[in-house]
Amino acid sequence: MKEPSHLRNSAAEMYTPAYPAYLLAAFGLFAPLVTYALAISSIRVEAKVLSLSLLAAVYAVICIWAFGRSRQQMADIGSDEADVEADFVTRLDAIDDARNFFGTSLHSPELFQLVSTRINEIVPHSAALLLLAEREKGTFQIIEKIGLRDTDIRSDGIDLADGLAGMSFLSGEVEMEKGIDASAALLAEDIQNKFSGSAAVPLLHEGSAFGVVQFFFEQEFEPPKFVSLLETIASRISPLFLGIMSSERTVATALSDPVTDLPNERAFFMVLENQLAESQRLRGERPLSVIAIDIKHFDRLNSVHGREHGDRILRFVSEGIRSELRRMDFLARSEADEFLLVLPTATDLVAGEIMLRLSKHFMDSEFEVDEHDSIRIGLNMGAATFWQDGETPKQLVSQAIERKLITKSETRDDTEWTKTEYLH
């Protein structure tokens, strides 16, 4: 394998025909002196003509040799660049094989780490960002960053038309700049002088961009230097990220509820089994509780106001529950109006406190049916705690549901219908 082209200059800069240039320069100085010496010499005219003819022949030979050497050097340069691009493609193919092997366990951030490492071998960079477009919001989502901290990046969102990334996204082409004038707004002020240039590579599918990879360079940066390689990068990495994103969307769809955007029952049991395994390992040192929830008289609410309002109530309840949970707690929608909660490290007392907190939240909250009517939603809840009430996911959920049903049969109807004009 020849020396990688990133260790050299661009093709024009790499062409430095030192020996032909020096020889032609020397001959250019030597030839006039010889010609002058022959002119003033007393040798015969025939000898002078022969000497000048030899001098011209030598010059012609040197020119032919210099031209041939130059062509060979340019051919070698082209071969070097072709070898580097072929090697890069081979490395990316290996990453694609790895993605197919690992399947859904390899996600966009991990793939970006692998790709960035490979790219750095031929296009050395100091930092990189993976930006995916959220067209509904008109902004980029930062999926992963390398060589940058959270505080180095603007936190208020990046518009799809902003900076070098926006230019690349809109044009569908590699965009580069010497300095970071177009990207300054993206970076914190204290690191803007750290970089000498930037390049944005679009991620394309059927001619339309769905994201951008942006590189930042600390070393002296000449925009034309890596054009060919960056274009190769753009064409090769787009299918990699498109495949990963497609897999992630498929998994997300299979594990989420379309009405509330919460994880579904399948996701709930996956999380519960994982958390339960940890509690079983540590036994008494790591408690765990499960809560089953449903909405009081949901069928009646749904039939009176229609499915559209029923879906709104489900979203209202899911948002209200989430607002009262700890960061580690996991909420999922089971079916119809039923929700399930995993509470890692929660004893039965903690589970009781969380249920009281949820009850109070909905007693103090109003769901606006329309501009005239509002209601307060009531919840039925039951909890179960690991090893006290069961040791398997099925046992814990069954016990929580049974207690919820007991509570449901004992409580009055506290779904209150009120007129907005009286409430306010």
PDB file of C-alpha atoms in Angstrom, residues 15 17-32 55-70:
ATOM      1  CA  TYR A  15       3.630  17.429  -8.046  1.00  0.00           C
ATOM      2  CA  PRO A  17       9.364  17.507 -10.252  1.00  0.00           C
ATOM      3  CA  ALA A  18      12.598  18.525  -8.534  1.00  0.00           C
ATOM      4  CA  TYR A  19      15.124  16.712 -10.735  1.00  0.00           C
ATOM      5  CA  PRO A  20      13.669  17.785 -14.143  1.00  0.00           C
ATOM      6  CA  ALA A  21      13.300  21.361 -12.937  1.00  0.00           C
ATOM      7  CA  TYR A  22      16.846  21.564 -11.608  1.00  0.00           C
ATOM      8  CA  LEU A  23      18.298  19.995 -14.758  1.00  0.00           C
ATOM      9  CA  LEU A  24      16.393  22.298 -17.093  1.00  0.00           C
ATOM     10  CA  ALA A  25      17.429  25.317 -15.014  1.00  0.00           C
ATOM     11  CA  ALA A  26      21.069  24.264 -15.097  1.00  0.00           C
ATOM     12  CA  PHE A  27      20.922  23.669 -18.842  1.00  0.00           C
ATOM     13  CA  GLY A  28      19.259  27.052 -19.310  1.00  0.00           C
ATOM     14  CA  LEU A  29      22.267  28.702 -17.666  1.00  0.00           C
ATOM     15  CA  PHE A  30      24.840  26.474 -19.329  1.00  0.00           C
ATOM     16  CA  ALA A  31      23.552  26.661 -22.942  1.00  0.00           C
ATOM     17  CA  PRO A  32      23.992  30.464 -23.445  1.00  0.00           C
ATOM     18  CA  LEU A  55      23.619  21.053 -27.609  1.00  0.00           C
ATOM     19  CA  ALA A  56      20.115  21.205 -29.143  1.00  0.00           C
ATOM     20  CA  ALA A  57      19.889  17.412 -29.150  1.00  0.00           C
ATOM     21  CA  VAL A  58      20.838  17.237 -25.471  1.00  0.00           C
ATOM     22  CA  TYR A  59      18.218  19.889 -24.674  1.00  0.00           C
ATOM     23  CA  ALA A  60      15.574  17.920 -26.587  1.00  0.00           C
ATOM     24  CA  VAL A  61      16.468  14.723 -24.701  1.00  0.00           C
ATOM     25  CA  ILE A  62      16.214  16.548 -21.344  1.00  0.00           C
ATOM     26  CA  CYS A  63      12.797  18.006 -22.262  1.00  0.00           C
ATOM     27  CA  ILE A  64      11.462  14.617 -23.348  1.00  0.00           C
ATOM     28  CA  TRP A  65      12.761  13.009 -20.127  1.00  0.00           C
ATOM     29  CA  ALA A  66      11.298  15.770 -17.945  1.00  0.00           C
ATOM     30  CA  PHE A  67       7.893  15.480 -19.653  1.00  0.00           C
ATOM     31  CA  GLY A  68       7.827  11.722 -19.238  1.00  0.00           C
ATOM     32  CA  ARG A  69       8.825  11.947 -15.570  1.00  0.00           C
ATOM     33  CA  SER A  70       6.108  14.504 -14.916  1.00  0.00           C
TER      34      SER A  70
END
